Short mmCIF file of C-alpha atoms and ligand atoms in Angstrom, two decimals:
data_model
loop_
_atom_site.label_atom_id
_atom_site.label_comp_id
_atom_site.label_asym_id
_atom_site.label_seq_id
_atom_site.Cartn_x
_atom_site.Cartn_y
_atom_site.Cartn_z
CA MET A 1 163.79 64.63 -218.09
CA ASN A 2 164.68 68.08 -216.47
CA ARG A 3 161.83 70.59 -215.51
CA LYS A 4 162.28 72.61 -217.91
CA ASN A 5 162.14 69.81 -220.92
CA PHE A 6 159.12 68.56 -218.69
CA LEU A 7 157.25 71.94 -218.81
CA ARG A 8 158.17 72.39 -222.56
CA THR A 9 156.99 68.73 -222.95
CA ALA A 10 153.90 69.29 -221.17
CA ALA A 11 152.72 72.50 -222.91
CA PHE A 12 153.15 71.25 -226.10
CA GLY A 13 152.53 67.57 -225.54
CA GLY A 14 149.61 67.76 -223.70
CA LEU A 15 150.35 66.10 -220.44
CA LEU A 16 149.13 68.88 -218.02
CA PRO A 17 146.57 71.26 -219.14
CA VAL A 18 148.14 74.51 -220.52
CA THR A 19 145.80 76.44 -218.04
CA ARG A 20 147.48 74.75 -215.38
CA LEU A 21 150.84 76.35 -215.91
CA ASN A 22 149.42 79.76 -216.38
CA ILE A 23 147.88 79.61 -213.12
CA HIS A 24 151.35 79.60 -211.19
CA SER A 25 153.17 81.54 -214.08
CA THR A 26 153.81 85.63 -213.33
CA PRO A 27 151.98 87.33 -216.25
CA THR A 28 153.84 88.85 -218.54
CA LEU A 29 152.52 92.53 -219.60
CA LEU A 30 151.40 92.24 -223.10
CA LYS A 31 151.35 94.76 -225.34
CA THR A 32 147.47 95.22 -226.63
CA THR A 33 144.69 97.30 -228.26
CA PRO A 34 143.06 99.17 -225.31
CA VAL A 35 139.13 98.65 -224.72
CA VAL A 36 136.93 100.19 -222.64
CA ILE A 37 132.84 98.67 -221.77
CA SER A 38 130.06 99.80 -219.53
CA THR A 39 127.11 99.33 -218.43
CA TRP A 40 123.85 101.18 -220.26
CA ASN A 41 123.34 103.35 -222.85
CA PHE A 42 124.97 106.37 -220.77
CA GLY A 43 128.41 104.34 -221.32
CA VAL A 44 128.48 105.63 -224.55
CA GLU A 45 129.28 109.12 -223.22
CA ALA A 46 131.67 107.91 -220.57
CA ASN A 47 133.40 105.53 -222.77
CA ARG A 48 134.36 108.84 -224.43
CA ALA A 49 135.82 110.33 -221.56
CA ALA A 50 137.59 106.91 -220.91
CA TRP A 51 138.98 106.56 -224.32
CA GLU A 52 140.72 109.64 -224.66
CA ILE A 53 142.98 108.65 -222.04
CA LEU A 54 143.52 104.83 -222.94
CA GLN A 55 144.32 106.37 -226.74
CA GLU A 56 146.88 108.43 -225.68
CA GLY A 57 148.49 105.54 -223.82
CA GLY A 58 147.26 106.30 -220.28
CA SER A 59 146.54 103.69 -217.81
CA ALA A 60 143.29 101.74 -217.40
CA LEU A 61 142.61 103.18 -213.97
CA ASP A 62 142.95 106.84 -215.15
CA ALA A 63 140.49 106.09 -217.76
CA VAL A 64 138.16 104.19 -215.94
CA GLU A 65 138.10 106.93 -213.36
CA ALA A 66 137.57 109.97 -215.55
CA GLY A 67 135.12 107.74 -217.16
CA VAL A 68 132.77 107.15 -214.54
CA ARG A 69 132.67 110.69 -213.36
CA VAL A 70 130.96 111.76 -216.44
CA PRO A 71 127.29 110.26 -215.58
CA GLU A 72 128.24 111.19 -211.82
CA ALA A 73 128.35 114.73 -212.95
CA ASP A 74 125.12 114.47 -215.22
CA PRO A 75 122.04 115.57 -213.14
CA SER A 76 119.75 114.12 -215.92
CA ASN A 77 121.10 110.63 -214.93
CA GLN A 78 118.80 110.20 -211.79
CA SER A 79 120.96 106.66 -210.77
CA VAL A 80 124.29 107.67 -210.59
CA GLY A 81 126.20 110.87 -208.36
CA TYR A 82 124.68 114.04 -208.90
CA GLY A 83 121.09 114.06 -209.66
CA GLY A 84 120.41 110.24 -208.51
CA PHE A 85 117.37 109.26 -206.58
CA PRO A 86 117.53 109.77 -203.20
CA ASP A 87 116.70 107.17 -200.29
CA ARG A 88 112.98 106.98 -198.46
CA GLU A 89 114.23 109.97 -196.00
CA GLY A 90 115.04 112.13 -199.21
CA HIS A 91 118.99 111.64 -198.96
CA VAL A 92 121.15 110.83 -201.92
CA THR A 93 123.21 108.24 -200.62
CA LEU A 94 126.22 107.06 -203.04
CA ASP A 95 128.21 103.70 -203.52
CA ALA A 96 131.54 103.48 -205.41
CA SER A 97 134.38 101.47 -206.08
CA ILE A 98 137.65 101.07 -208.02
CA MET A 99 139.93 98.22 -208.72
CA LYS A 100 143.35 97.81 -210.54
CA GLY A 101 144.54 94.37 -212.03
CA ASP A 102 147.14 94.03 -209.20
CA GLY A 103 144.44 93.73 -206.20
CA ARG A 104 144.69 97.21 -205.24
CA CYS A 105 141.19 98.74 -204.64
CA GLY A 106 139.13 101.27 -202.54
CA SER A 107 135.50 101.76 -202.09
CA VAL A 108 133.04 104.09 -200.37
CA ALA A 109 129.37 103.28 -199.17
CA PHE A 110 126.93 105.35 -198.01
CA LEU A 111 128.52 108.73 -198.74
CA GLN A 112 126.57 111.82 -198.88
CA GLN A 113 126.85 115.72 -200.47
CA ILE A 114 130.12 114.39 -202.62
CA LYS A 115 129.62 114.58 -206.49
CA HIS A 116 132.36 111.95 -207.33
CA PRO A 117 132.18 109.56 -205.33
CA VAL A 118 134.72 107.34 -207.28
CA SER A 119 137.31 109.55 -206.94
CA VAL A 120 136.75 109.28 -203.24
CA ALA A 121 137.21 105.44 -203.53
CA ARG A 122 140.61 105.96 -205.65
CA LYS A 123 141.72 108.10 -202.80
CA VAL A 124 140.88 105.56 -200.45
CA MET A 125 143.12 103.03 -202.19
CA GLU A 126 145.67 105.36 -202.59
CA GLU A 127 145.78 107.71 -199.52
CA SER A 128 144.57 105.29 -196.70
CA PRO A 129 145.66 102.19 -195.11
CA HIS A 130 142.04 100.53 -195.63
CA ILE A 131 139.67 99.84 -198.60
CA MET A 132 136.63 100.64 -197.63
CA LEU A 133 135.43 103.90 -195.92
CA VAL A 134 131.12 104.32 -194.70
CA GLY A 135 129.34 106.97 -194.12
CA GLU A 136 130.16 110.16 -191.94
CA GLY A 137 133.61 108.71 -191.95
CA ALA A 138 133.74 108.67 -195.58
CA LEU A 139 132.42 112.04 -195.97
CA ARG A 140 135.49 113.33 -193.36
CA PHE A 141 138.06 111.83 -195.49
CA ALA A 142 136.50 113.07 -198.42
CA LEU A 143 136.51 116.34 -197.14
CA ASP A 144 140.07 116.02 -195.91
CA GLN A 145 141.29 115.24 -198.86
CA GLY A 146 139.91 118.44 -200.64
CA PHE A 147 136.49 117.43 -201.91
CA GLU A 148 133.52 119.76 -201.68
CA ARG A 149 130.41 119.30 -200.02
CA GLU A 150 127.38 119.82 -202.45
CA GLU A 151 123.74 119.46 -202.66
CA LEU A 152 123.01 116.04 -204.89
CA LEU A 153 119.49 116.39 -204.48
CA THR A 154 118.15 118.03 -207.65
CA ASP A 155 114.66 119.24 -208.12
CA ASN A 156 113.64 116.70 -210.77
CA SER A 157 114.82 113.86 -208.11
CA ARG A 158 112.69 115.90 -205.26
CA LYS A 159 109.64 115.78 -207.47
CA ALA A 160 110.39 112.16 -207.87
CA TRP A 161 110.84 111.51 -204.38
CA GLN A 162 107.85 113.50 -203.29
CA GLU A 163 105.51 111.60 -205.74
CA TRP A 164 106.57 108.30 -204.75
CA MET A 165 105.95 109.28 -201.06
CA LYS A 166 102.14 109.76 -201.96
CA GLU A 167 101.98 106.02 -201.92
CA SER A 168 105.39 104.52 -200.53
CA GLU A 169 105.61 101.21 -202.28
CA TYR A 170 108.47 99.77 -202.44
CA LYS A 171 108.59 97.73 -205.46
CA LEU A 172 111.31 95.98 -207.16
CA MET A 173 111.24 97.76 -211.01
CA PRO A 174 113.57 96.28 -213.63
CA ASN A 175 116.16 98.28 -215.65
CA ILE A 176 115.86 101.84 -216.37
CA GLU A 177 112.98 102.76 -214.48
CA ASN A 178 114.20 102.36 -211.21
CA HIS A 179 118.04 101.64 -211.39
CA ASP A 180 121.13 101.49 -213.49
CA THR A 181 124.51 101.94 -212.26
CA ILE A 182 127.69 102.76 -214.12
CA GLY A 183 130.34 100.03 -214.42
CA MET A 184 133.08 100.10 -216.48
CA LEU A 185 136.11 98.05 -217.31
CA ALA A 186 139.02 98.78 -219.58
CA VAL A 187 142.41 97.70 -220.51
CA ASP A 188 145.07 99.65 -221.59
CA ALA A 189 147.89 99.14 -223.90
CA GLU A 190 150.31 97.90 -221.73
CA GLY A 191 147.75 94.89 -221.22
CA ASN A 192 146.60 96.37 -217.55
CA LEU A 193 142.89 95.95 -216.55
CA ALA A 194 141.05 97.98 -214.27
CA GLY A 195 137.43 98.73 -213.22
CA ALA A 196 135.23 100.88 -211.58
CA CYS A 197 131.31 101.36 -210.30
CA SER A 198 129.22 104.26 -208.99
CA THR A 199 125.56 104.52 -208.03
CA SER A 200 122.91 105.99 -206.16
CA GLY A 201 121.70 102.70 -205.42
CA LEU A 202 118.13 100.94 -205.94
CA ALA A 203 115.66 104.82 -205.81
CA PHE A 204 114.04 105.21 -202.17
CA LYS A 205 115.81 102.40 -200.78
CA MET A 206 115.88 101.98 -196.92
CA HIS A 207 117.88 104.79 -195.17
CA GLY A 208 121.60 103.22 -194.89
CA ARG A 209 121.16 100.84 -197.41
CA VAL A 210 124.30 99.80 -199.18
CA GLY A 211 123.94 97.49 -202.26
CA ASP A 212 126.46 95.24 -204.42
CA SER A 213 128.57 98.56 -205.98
CA PRO A 214 131.26 99.46 -203.20
CA LEU A 215 131.70 95.57 -202.28
CA ILE A 216 134.75 94.43 -203.85
CA GLY A 217 134.03 91.13 -205.40
CA SER A 218 130.27 91.46 -205.68
CA ALA A 219 129.73 94.49 -208.35
CA LEU A 220 133.64 94.53 -209.50
CA PHE A 221 136.49 92.45 -209.41
CA VAL A 222 139.89 92.57 -211.42
CA ASP A 223 142.76 90.43 -211.71
CA ASN A 224 145.38 90.74 -214.92
CA GLU A 225 145.94 86.89 -214.30
CA ALA A 226 142.29 86.20 -215.38
CA GLY A 227 139.84 89.10 -215.94
CA ALA A 228 137.79 91.85 -215.32
CA ALA A 229 134.04 91.90 -214.33
CA THR A 230 131.46 94.40 -213.24
CA ALA A 231 127.69 94.14 -212.31
CA THR A 232 124.81 96.33 -212.33
CA GLY A 233 120.96 95.48 -210.95
CA HIS A 234 119.67 94.28 -208.03
CA GLY A 235 122.20 94.59 -205.53
CA GLU A 236 121.11 91.91 -203.22
CA GLU A 237 121.13 89.18 -205.59
CA ILE A 238 124.68 90.19 -206.59
CA ILE A 239 126.07 90.19 -203.44
CA ARG A 240 124.09 86.85 -202.59
CA VAL A 241 126.34 85.12 -205.39
CA ALA A 242 129.60 87.28 -204.94
CA GLY A 243 128.72 87.72 -208.53
CA CYS A 244 132.08 89.29 -209.88
CA HIS A 245 134.67 87.48 -208.05
CA LEU A 246 132.65 84.37 -209.42
CA VAL A 247 132.99 85.54 -213.21
CA VAL A 248 136.61 86.56 -212.46
CA GLU A 249 137.49 82.88 -211.30
CA LEU A 250 135.42 81.03 -213.93
CA MET A 251 137.47 83.04 -216.57
CA ARG A 252 140.44 82.09 -214.39
CA GLN A 253 139.11 78.19 -214.82
CA GLY A 254 138.76 78.76 -218.75
CA TYR A 255 135.30 79.93 -218.97
CA ARG A 256 135.11 82.48 -221.92
CA PRO A 257 134.11 85.97 -220.64
CA GLN A 258 130.38 85.62 -222.11
CA GLU A 259 130.02 82.24 -220.35
CA ALA A 260 131.36 83.46 -217.36
CA CYS A 261 128.78 86.12 -217.06
CA ARG A 262 126.03 83.58 -217.68
CA GLU A 263 126.63 81.14 -215.19
CA ALA A 264 126.61 84.18 -212.29
CA VAL A 265 122.97 84.75 -213.80
CA ARG A 266 121.86 81.48 -213.72
CA ARG A 267 123.35 81.13 -210.32
CA ILE A 268 120.94 84.18 -209.40
CA ILE A 269 118.10 82.47 -210.79
CA LYS A 270 118.74 79.23 -209.09
CA HIS A 271 118.11 81.12 -205.97
CA ASN A 272 114.93 82.74 -207.17
CA PRO A 273 113.10 80.88 -209.18
CA GLY A 274 109.95 81.87 -211.00
CA ARG A 275 110.76 85.29 -210.14
CA THR A 276 110.50 87.94 -212.92
CA ASP A 277 110.84 91.23 -211.07
CA LEU A 278 114.52 91.01 -210.98
CA GLN A 279 117.34 92.08 -213.35
CA ALA A 280 121.06 91.54 -213.28
CA GLY A 281 123.48 92.50 -215.48
CA PHE A 282 127.34 91.06 -216.04
CA LEU A 283 130.26 92.60 -218.18
CA ALA A 284 133.38 90.92 -218.44
CA LEU A 285 136.79 91.96 -220.15
CA SER A 286 140.05 90.03 -220.70
CA ARG A 287 143.37 90.96 -220.98
CA GLU A 288 143.19 90.27 -224.54
CA GLY A 289 140.25 92.39 -225.07
CA GLU A 290 137.84 89.67 -225.26
CA ILE A 291 134.15 91.33 -223.90
CA GLY A 292 131.14 89.30 -222.56
CA ALA A 293 127.59 90.63 -221.50
CA TYR A 294 124.84 88.41 -220.39
CA ALA A 295 122.00 89.79 -218.18
CA LEU A 296 118.93 87.77 -216.57
CA GLN A 297 116.29 89.25 -218.77
CA ASP A 298 116.06 91.80 -221.52
CA GLY A 299 116.66 95.30 -221.21
CA PHE A 300 120.36 95.38 -220.46
CA SER A 301 122.43 97.44 -222.85
CA PHE A 302 126.13 97.88 -222.51
CA ALA A 303 128.90 100.26 -224.32
CA VAL A 304 132.01 99.52 -226.17
CA ARG A 305 134.48 101.53 -227.52
CA ASP A 306 138.21 100.23 -228.98
CA GLN A 307 139.92 101.54 -231.97
CA GLU A 308 136.91 100.56 -234.49
CA GLY A 309 134.73 103.08 -232.56
CA GLU A 310 132.04 103.19 -230.23
CA LYS A 311 128.91 101.06 -230.04
CA LEU A 312 125.83 100.56 -227.97
CA GLN A 313 125.10 96.98 -227.96
CA ASP A 314 122.05 95.27 -226.24
CA SER A 315 123.12 92.18 -224.07
CA VAL A 316 121.85 88.59 -224.44
CA TYR A 317 119.81 87.42 -221.46
CA GLU A 318 118.46 84.12 -220.15
CA LEU A 319 115.03 84.62 -219.23
C1 SD4 B 1 122.35 98.64 -206.66
N1 SD4 B 1 123.23 97.59 -208.53
O1 SD4 B 1 122.53 99.33 -205.88
C2 SD4 B 1 123.21 98.70 -207.76
C3 SD4 B 1 121.98 99.28 -208.45
C4 SD4 B 1 121.87 98.93 -210.20
O2 SD4 B 1 120.89 98.71 -211.90
O3 SD4 B 1 122.77 98.45 -210.55
N2 SD4 B 1 120.70 99.03 -210.54
O4 SD4 B 1 121.91 97.52 -205.92
#
């Protein structure tokens, strides 16, 4: 039997699992119908900006950048970009990442005074030989690239911080009270995946703290051969399990997006038996447009936009 016939027999006759063959084959680009998903209720508006690009045949990369910029610029959103809650010392410090299905990626961490960290992350990917820049270096790079310095601490967020200072009690609060993050995944008409993530991190965190959002493989991972994932919640726990890399690798092994997200949540629970003060929510998207979402506990919502319209959904959860 020559090799070609063997592979055909293997695929149709069941000698080898079909997925084994796929792992080693170069992925062909599919024509697909675009889909964009993102974390939390503010994802609905963010998805609209992404959808405008996707429906005109634009790339998933352009779509996720445009989408994530929406909550970054919104002062009423106190967990992302402008208007984000500051750290304990009153500084708004931002983390963001962006990744394409071909493995190219960029990120910034502990960046101050720049309203759109996701766009700086994209510049790191496209205009620097590196993947990640932090703090002062990230700021200098952003300024060199033409971004402007801005005051990101709004009056409302300053007041919330001053209120918090009275007790200075650092307690973890699940869901919207303390932390959300925009994580967005998209597949475009060419079948290419991309994702982006942006946050001001946990409210009133220690100065210098960096969460999962800028760490490739923790809050974001994208691979056209397997799928895409993003995460929100307590970054320290998501980092410990390399959450989004785990989700995508499980999808590569044949897990459905939802099952893969559930497995990541279960790993976090295994590290934290009995704890009820944690939250983590994962979203996953396959190249064929299949969506998965799973959270550690109640309260995680996500937004979906496809040709059928827009939806806000509550995620299933474990505890
Ligand atoms: C962080 N994961 O900095 C982010 C915060 C977040 O929902 O997602 N909150 O840990």
